[in-house]
mmCIF file with all atom_site columns, C-alpha atoms in Angstrom:
data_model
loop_
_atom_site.group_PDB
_atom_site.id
_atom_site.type_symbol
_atom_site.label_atom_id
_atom_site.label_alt_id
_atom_site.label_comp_id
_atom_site.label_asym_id
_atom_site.label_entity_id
_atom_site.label_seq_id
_atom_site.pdbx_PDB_ins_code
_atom_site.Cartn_x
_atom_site.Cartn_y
_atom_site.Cartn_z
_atom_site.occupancy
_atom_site.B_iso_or_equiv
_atom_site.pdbx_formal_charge
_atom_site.auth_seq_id
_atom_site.auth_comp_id
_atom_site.auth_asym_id
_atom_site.auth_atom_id
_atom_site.pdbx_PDB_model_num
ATOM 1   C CA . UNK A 1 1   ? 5.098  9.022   -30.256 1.00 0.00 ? 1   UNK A CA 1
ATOM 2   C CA . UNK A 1 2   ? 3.720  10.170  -27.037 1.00 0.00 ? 2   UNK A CA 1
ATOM 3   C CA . UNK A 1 3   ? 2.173  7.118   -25.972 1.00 0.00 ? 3   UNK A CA 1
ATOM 4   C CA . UNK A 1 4   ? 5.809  5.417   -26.980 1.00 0.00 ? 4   UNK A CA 1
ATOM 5   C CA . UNK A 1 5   ? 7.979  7.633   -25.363 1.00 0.00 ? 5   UNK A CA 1
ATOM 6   C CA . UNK A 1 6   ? 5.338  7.025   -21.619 1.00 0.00 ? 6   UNK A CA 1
ATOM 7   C CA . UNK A 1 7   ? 5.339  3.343   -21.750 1.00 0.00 ? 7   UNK A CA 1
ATOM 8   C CA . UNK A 1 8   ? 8.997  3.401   -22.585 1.00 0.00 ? 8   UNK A CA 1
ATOM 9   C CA . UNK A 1 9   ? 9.300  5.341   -19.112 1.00 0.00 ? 9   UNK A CA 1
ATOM 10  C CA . UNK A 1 10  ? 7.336  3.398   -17.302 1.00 0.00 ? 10  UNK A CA 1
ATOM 11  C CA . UNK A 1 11  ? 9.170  0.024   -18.230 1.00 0.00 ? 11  UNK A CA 1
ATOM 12  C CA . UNK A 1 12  ? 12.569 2.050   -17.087 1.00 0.00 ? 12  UNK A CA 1
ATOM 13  C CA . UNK A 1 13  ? 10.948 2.781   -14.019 1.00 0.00 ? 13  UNK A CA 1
ATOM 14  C CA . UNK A 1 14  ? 9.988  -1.058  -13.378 1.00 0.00 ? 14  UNK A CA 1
ATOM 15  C CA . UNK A 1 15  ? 13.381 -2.141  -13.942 1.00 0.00 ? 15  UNK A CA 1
ATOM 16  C CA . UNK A 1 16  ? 14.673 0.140   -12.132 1.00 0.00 ? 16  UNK A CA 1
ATOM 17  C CA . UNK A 1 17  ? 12.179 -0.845  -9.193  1.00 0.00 ? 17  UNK A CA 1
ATOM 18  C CA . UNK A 1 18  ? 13.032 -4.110  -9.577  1.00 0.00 ? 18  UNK A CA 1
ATOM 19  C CA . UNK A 1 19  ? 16.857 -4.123  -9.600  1.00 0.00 ? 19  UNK A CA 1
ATOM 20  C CA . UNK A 1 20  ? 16.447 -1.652  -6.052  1.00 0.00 ? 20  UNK A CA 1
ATOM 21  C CA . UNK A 1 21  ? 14.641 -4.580  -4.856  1.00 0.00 ? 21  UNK A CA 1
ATOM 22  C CA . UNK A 1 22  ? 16.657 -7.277  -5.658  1.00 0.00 ? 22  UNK A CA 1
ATOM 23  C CA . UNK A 1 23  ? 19.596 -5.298  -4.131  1.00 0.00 ? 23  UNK A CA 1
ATOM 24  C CA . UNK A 1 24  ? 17.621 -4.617  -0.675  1.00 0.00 ? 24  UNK A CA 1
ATOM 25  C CA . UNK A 1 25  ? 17.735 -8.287  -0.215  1.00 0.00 ? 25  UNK A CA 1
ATOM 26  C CA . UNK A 1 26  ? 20.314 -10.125 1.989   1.00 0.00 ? 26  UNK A CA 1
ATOM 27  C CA . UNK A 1 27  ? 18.353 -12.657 2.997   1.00 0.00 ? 27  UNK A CA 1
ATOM 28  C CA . UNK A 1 28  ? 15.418 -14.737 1.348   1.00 0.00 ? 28  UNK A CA 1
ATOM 29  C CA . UNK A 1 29  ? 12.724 -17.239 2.403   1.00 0.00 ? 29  UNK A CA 1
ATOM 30  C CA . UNK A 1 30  ? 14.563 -20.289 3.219   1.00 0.00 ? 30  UNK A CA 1
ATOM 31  C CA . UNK A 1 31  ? 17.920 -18.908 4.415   1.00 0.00 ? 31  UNK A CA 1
ATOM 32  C CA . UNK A 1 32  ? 18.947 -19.691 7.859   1.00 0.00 ? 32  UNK A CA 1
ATOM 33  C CA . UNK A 1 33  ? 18.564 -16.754 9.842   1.00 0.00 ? 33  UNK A CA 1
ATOM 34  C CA . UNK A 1 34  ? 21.966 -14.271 10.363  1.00 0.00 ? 34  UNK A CA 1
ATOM 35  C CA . UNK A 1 35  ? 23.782 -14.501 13.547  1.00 0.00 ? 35  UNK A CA 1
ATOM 36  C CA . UNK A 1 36  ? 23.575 -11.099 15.296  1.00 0.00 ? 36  UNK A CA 1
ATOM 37  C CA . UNK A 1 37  ? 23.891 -9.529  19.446  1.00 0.00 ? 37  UNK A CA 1
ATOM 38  C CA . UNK A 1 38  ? 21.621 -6.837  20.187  1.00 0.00 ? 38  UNK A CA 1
ATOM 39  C CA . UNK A 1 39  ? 23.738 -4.222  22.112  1.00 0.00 ? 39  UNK A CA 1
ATOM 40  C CA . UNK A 1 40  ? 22.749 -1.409  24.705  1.00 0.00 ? 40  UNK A CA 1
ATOM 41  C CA . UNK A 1 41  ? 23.824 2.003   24.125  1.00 0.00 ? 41  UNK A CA 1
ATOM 42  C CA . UNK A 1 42  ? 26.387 1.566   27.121  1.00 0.00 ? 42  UNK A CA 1
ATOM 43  C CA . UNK A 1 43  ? 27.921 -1.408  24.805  1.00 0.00 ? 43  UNK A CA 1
ATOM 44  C CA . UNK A 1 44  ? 26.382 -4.326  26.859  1.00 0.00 ? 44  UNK A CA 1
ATOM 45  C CA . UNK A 1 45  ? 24.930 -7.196  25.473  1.00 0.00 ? 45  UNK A CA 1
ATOM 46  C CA . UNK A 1 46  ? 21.071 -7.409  25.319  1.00 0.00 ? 46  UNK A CA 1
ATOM 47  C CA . UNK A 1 47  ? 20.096 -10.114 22.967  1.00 0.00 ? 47  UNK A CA 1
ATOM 48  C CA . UNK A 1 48  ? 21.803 -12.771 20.893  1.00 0.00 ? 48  UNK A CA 1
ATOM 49  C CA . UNK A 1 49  ? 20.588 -14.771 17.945  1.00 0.00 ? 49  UNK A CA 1
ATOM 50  C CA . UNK A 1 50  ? 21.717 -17.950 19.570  1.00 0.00 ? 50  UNK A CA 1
ATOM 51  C CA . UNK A 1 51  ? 19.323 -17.995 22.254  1.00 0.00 ? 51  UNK A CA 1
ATOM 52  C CA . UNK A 1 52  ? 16.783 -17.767 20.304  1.00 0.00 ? 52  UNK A CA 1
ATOM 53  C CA . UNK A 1 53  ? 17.187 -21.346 19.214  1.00 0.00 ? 53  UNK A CA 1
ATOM 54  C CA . UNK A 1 54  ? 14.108 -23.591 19.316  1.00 0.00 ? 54  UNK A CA 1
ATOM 55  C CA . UNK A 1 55  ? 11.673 -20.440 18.928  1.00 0.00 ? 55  UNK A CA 1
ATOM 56  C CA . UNK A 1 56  ? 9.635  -18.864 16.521  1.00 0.00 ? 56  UNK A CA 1
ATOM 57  C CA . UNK A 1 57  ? 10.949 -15.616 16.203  1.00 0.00 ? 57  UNK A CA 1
ATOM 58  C CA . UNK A 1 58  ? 9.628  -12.586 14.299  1.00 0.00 ? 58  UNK A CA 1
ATOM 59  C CA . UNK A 1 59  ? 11.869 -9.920  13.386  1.00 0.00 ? 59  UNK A CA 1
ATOM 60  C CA . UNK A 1 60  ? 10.715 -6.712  12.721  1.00 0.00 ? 60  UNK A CA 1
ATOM 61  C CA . UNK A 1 61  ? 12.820 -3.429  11.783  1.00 0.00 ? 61  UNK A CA 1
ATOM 62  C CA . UNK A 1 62  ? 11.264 -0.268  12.215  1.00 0.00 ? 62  UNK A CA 1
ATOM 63  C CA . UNK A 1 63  ? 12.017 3.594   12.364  1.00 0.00 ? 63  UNK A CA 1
ATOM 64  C CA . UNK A 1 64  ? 10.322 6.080   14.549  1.00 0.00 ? 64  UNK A CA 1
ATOM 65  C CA . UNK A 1 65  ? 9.493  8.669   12.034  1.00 0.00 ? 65  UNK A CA 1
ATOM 66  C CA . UNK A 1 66  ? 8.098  6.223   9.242   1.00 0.00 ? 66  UNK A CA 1
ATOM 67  C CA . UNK A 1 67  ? 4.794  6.244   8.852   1.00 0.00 ? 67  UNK A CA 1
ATOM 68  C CA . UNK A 1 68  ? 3.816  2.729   7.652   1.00 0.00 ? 68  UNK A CA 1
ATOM 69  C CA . UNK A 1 69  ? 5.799  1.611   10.792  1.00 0.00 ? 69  UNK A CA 1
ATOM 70  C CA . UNK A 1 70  ? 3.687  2.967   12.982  1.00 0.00 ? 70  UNK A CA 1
ATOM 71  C CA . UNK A 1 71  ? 0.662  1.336   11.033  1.00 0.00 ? 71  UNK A CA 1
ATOM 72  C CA . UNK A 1 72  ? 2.355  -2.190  11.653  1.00 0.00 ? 72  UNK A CA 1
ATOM 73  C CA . UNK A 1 73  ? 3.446  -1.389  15.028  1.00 0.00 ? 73  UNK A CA 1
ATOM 74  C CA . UNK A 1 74  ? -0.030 -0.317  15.834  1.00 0.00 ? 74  UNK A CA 1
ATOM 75  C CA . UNK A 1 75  ? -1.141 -3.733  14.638  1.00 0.00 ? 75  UNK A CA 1
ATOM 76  C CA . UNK A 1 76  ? 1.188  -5.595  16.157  1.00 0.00 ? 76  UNK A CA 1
ATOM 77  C CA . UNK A 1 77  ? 0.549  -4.153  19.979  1.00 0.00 ? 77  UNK A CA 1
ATOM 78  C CA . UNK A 1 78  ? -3.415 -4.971  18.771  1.00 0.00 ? 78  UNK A CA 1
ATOM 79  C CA . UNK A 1 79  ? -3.102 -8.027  17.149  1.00 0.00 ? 79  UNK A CA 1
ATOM 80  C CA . UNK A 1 80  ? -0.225 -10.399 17.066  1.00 0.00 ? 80  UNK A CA 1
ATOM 81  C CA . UNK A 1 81  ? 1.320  -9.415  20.695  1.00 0.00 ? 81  UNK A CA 1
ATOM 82  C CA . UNK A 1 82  ? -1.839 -9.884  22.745  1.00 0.00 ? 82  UNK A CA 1
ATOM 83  C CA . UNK A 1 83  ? -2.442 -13.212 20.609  1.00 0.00 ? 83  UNK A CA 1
ATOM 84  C CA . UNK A 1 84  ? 1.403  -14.729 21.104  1.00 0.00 ? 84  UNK A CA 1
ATOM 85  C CA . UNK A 1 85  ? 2.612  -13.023 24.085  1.00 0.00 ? 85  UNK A CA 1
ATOM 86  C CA . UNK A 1 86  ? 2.485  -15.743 26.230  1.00 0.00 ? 86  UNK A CA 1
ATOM 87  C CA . UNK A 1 87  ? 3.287  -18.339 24.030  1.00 0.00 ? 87  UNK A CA 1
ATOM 88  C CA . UNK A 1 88  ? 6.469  -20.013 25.472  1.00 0.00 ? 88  UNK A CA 1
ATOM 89  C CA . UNK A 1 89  ? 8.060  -20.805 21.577  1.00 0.00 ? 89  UNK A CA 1
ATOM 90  C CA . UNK A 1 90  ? 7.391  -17.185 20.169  1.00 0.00 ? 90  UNK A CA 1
ATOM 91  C CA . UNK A 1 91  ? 10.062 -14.549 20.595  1.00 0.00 ? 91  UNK A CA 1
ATOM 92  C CA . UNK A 1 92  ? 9.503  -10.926 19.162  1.00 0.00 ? 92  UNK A CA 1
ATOM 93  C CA . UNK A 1 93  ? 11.961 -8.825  18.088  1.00 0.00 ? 93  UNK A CA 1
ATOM 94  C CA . UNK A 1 94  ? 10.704 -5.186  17.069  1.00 0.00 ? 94  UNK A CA 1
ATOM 95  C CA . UNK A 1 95  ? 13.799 -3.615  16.339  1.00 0.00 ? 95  UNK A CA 1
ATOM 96  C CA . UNK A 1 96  ? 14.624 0.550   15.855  1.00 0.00 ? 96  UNK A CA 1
ATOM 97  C CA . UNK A 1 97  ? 16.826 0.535   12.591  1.00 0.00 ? 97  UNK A CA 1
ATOM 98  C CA . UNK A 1 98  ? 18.884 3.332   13.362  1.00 0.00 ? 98  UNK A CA 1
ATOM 99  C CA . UNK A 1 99  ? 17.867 4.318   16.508  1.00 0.00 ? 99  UNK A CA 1
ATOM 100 C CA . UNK A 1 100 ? 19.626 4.270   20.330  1.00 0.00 ? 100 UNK A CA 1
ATOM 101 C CA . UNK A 1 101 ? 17.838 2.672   23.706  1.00 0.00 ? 101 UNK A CA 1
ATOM 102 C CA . UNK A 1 102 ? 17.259 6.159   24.733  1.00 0.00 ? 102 UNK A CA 1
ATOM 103 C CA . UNK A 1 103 ? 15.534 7.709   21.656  1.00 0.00 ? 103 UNK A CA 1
ATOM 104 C CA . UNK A 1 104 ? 13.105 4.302   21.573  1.00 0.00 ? 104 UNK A CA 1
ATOM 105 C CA . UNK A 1 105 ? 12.303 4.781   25.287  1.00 0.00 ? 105 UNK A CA 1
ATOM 106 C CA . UNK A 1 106 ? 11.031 8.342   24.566  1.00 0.00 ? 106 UNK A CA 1
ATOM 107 C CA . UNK A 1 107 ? 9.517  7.195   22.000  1.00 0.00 ? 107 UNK A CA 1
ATOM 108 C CA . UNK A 1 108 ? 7.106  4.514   23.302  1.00 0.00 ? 108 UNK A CA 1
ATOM 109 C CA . UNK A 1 109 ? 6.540  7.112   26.464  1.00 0.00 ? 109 UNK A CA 1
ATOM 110 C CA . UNK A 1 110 ? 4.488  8.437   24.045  1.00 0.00 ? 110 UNK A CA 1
ATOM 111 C CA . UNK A 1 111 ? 2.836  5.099   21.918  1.00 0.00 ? 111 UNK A CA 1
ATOM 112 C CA . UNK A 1 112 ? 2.710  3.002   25.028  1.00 0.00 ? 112 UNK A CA 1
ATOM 113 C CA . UNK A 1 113 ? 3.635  -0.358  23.568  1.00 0.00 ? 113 UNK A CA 1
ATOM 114 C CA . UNK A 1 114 ? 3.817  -3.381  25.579  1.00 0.00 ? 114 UNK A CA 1
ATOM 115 C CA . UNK A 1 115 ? 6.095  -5.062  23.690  1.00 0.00 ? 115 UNK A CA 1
ATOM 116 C CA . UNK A 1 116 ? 10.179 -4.707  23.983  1.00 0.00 ? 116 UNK A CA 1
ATOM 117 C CA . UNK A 1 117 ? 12.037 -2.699  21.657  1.00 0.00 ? 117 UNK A CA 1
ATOM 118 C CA . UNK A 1 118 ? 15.300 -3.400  20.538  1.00 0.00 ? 118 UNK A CA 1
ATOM 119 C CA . UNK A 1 119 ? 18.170 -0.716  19.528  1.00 0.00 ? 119 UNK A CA 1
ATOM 120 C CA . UNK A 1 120 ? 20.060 -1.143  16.250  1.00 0.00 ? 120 UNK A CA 1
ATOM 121 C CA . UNK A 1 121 ? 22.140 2.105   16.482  1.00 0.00 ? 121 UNK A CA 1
ATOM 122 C CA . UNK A 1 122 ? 23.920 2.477   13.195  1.00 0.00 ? 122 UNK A CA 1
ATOM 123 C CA . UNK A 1 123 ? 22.549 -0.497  11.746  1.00 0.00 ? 123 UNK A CA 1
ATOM 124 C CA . UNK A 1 124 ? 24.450 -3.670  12.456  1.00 0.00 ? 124 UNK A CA 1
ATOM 125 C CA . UNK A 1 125 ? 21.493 -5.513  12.929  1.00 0.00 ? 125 UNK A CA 1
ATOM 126 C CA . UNK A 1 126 ? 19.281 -4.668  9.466   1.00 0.00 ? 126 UNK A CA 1
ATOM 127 C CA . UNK A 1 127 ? 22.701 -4.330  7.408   1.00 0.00 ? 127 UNK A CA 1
ATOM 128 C CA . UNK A 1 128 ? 22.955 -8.276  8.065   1.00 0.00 ? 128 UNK A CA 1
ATOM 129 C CA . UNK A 1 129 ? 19.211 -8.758  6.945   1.00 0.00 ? 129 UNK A CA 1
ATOM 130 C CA . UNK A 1 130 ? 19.031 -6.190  4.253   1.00 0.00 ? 130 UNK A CA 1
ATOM 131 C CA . UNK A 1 131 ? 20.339 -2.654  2.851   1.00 0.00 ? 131 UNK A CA 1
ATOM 132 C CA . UNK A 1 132 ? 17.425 -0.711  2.950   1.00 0.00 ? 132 UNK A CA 1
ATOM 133 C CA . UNK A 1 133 ? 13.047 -0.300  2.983   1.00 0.00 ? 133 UNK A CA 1
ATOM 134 C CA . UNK A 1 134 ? 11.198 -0.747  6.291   1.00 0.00 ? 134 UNK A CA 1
ATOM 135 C CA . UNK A 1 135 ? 9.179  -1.544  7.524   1.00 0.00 ? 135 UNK A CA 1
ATOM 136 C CA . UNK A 1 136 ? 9.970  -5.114  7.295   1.00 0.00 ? 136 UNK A CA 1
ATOM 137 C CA . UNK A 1 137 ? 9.412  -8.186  9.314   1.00 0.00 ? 137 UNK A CA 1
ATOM 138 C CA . UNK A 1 138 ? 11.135 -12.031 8.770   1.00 0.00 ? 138 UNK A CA 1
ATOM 139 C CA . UNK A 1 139 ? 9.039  -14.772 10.416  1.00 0.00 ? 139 UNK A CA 1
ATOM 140 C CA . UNK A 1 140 ? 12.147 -17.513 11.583  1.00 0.00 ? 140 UNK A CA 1
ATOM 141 C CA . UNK A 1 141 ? 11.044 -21.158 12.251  1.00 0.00 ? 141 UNK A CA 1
ATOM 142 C CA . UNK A 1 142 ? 12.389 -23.047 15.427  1.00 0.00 ? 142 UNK A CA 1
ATOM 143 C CA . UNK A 1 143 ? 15.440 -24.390 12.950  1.00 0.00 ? 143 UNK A CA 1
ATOM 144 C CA . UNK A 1 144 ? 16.109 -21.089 12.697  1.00 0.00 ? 144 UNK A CA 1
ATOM 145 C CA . UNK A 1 145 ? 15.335 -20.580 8.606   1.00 0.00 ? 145 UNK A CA 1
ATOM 146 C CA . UNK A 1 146 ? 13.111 -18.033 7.124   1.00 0.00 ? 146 UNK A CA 1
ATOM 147 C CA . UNK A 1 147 ? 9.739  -19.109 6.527   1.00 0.00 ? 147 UNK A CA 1
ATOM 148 C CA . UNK A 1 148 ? 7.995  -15.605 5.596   1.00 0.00 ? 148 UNK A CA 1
ATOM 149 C CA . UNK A 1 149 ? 9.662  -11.982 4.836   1.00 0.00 ? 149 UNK A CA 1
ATOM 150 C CA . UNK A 1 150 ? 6.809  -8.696  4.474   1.00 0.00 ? 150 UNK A CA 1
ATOM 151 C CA . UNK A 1 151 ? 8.528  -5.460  3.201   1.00 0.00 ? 151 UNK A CA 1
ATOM 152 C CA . UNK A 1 152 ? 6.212  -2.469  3.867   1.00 0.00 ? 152 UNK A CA 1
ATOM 153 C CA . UNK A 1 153 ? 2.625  -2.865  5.302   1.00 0.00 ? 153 UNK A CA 1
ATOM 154 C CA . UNK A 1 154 ? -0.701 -3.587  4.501   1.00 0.00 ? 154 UNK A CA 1
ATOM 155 C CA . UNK A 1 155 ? -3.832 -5.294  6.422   1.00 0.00 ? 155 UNK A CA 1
ATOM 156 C CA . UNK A 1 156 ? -4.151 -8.084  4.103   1.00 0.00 ? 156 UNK A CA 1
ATOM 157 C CA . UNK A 1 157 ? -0.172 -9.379  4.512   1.00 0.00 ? 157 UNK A CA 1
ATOM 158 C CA . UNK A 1 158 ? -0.694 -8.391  8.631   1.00 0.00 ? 158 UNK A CA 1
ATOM 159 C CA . UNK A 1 159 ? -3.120 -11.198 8.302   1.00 0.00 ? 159 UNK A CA 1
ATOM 160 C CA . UNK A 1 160 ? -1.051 -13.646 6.798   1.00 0.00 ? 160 UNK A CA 1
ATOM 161 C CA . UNK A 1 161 ? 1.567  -13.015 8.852   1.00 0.00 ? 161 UNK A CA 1
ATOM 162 C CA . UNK A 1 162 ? -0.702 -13.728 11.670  1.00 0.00 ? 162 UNK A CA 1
ATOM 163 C CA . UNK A 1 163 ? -1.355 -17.271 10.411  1.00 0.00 ? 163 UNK A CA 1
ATOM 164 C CA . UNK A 1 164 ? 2.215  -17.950 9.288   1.00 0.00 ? 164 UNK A CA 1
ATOM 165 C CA . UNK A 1 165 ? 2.966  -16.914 12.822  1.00 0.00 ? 165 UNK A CA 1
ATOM 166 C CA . UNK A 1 166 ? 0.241  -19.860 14.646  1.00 0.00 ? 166 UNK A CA 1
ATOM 167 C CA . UNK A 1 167 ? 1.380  -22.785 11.747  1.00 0.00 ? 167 UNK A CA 1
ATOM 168 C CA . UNK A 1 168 ? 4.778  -22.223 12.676  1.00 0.00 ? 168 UNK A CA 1
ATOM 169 C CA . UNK A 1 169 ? 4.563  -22.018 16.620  1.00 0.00 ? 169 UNK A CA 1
ATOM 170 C CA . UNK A 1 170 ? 2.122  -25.655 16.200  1.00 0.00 ? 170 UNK A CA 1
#
């Protein structure tokens, strides 16, 4: 009855999982990419979508106090920006989910990135490409759909990421 009563949970808990996830997701692999403007804390414009056209963009939400974040971002400042930075087709967008201009620039006074990071102060940005989990990236081809989405972080998917990244910017 035990054993019953445990795998019974442990389906609930699946489901469960997996309805969560399904409702995280605005946007999916092959969706055009949401329109969105990046806006200072002062209310000035920063970024928007549309001039990204014709790039390979990589979007990546991100929160200062999550620790998996700071795994990716790690990897990214080692990895991916040193390898695309110059690349003429690739924009990257590391965006703070939640967080103002201010609180990011403290922030990287201590981590010392060299890539730019974006404010999304109460969430405009991420509520248009999902409702909740970070970290999360979406890799956008230069027609602007989605060609790759990674939700959380691990070396392996870094790594495919990576290569997703090169194919695309070819």
């Amino acid at each position: 009855m035990k054993k019953i009563f445990i795998a019974g949970m442990l389906l609930v808990s699946a489901l469960i999982a997996k309805a969560q996830n399904e409702n995280t997701e605005k946007i999916k692999v092959g969706d055009i990419m949401p329109t969105f403007t990046l806006v200072a804390d002062n209310g000035s414009e920063v970024l928007k979508s549309s001039s990204l056209a014709g790039k390979v963009v990589l979007v990546n939400f991100f929160a200062t106090w999550c620790p998996p974040c700071q795994k990716e971002l790690a990897a990214v400042e080692s990895k991916l920006w040193p390898e695309f930075k110059d690349n003429a087709n690739f924009k990257l967008l590391v965006i703070g989910r939640d967080h103002t201009n201010e609180e990011l620039k403290t922030y990287n006074t201590k981590k010392n990135f060299t890539f730019p990071l974006y404010a999304d102060k109460g969430r405009v940005v991420f509520d248009s490409f999902a409702s909740s989990t970070i970290p999360r990236s979406y890799l956008i081809d230069k027609n602007g759909k989605v060609i790759h989405i990674s939700i959380g972080f691990n070396e392996t998917e870094f790594s495919e990421l990576m290569q997703k990244v090169e194919e695309a910017i070819k």
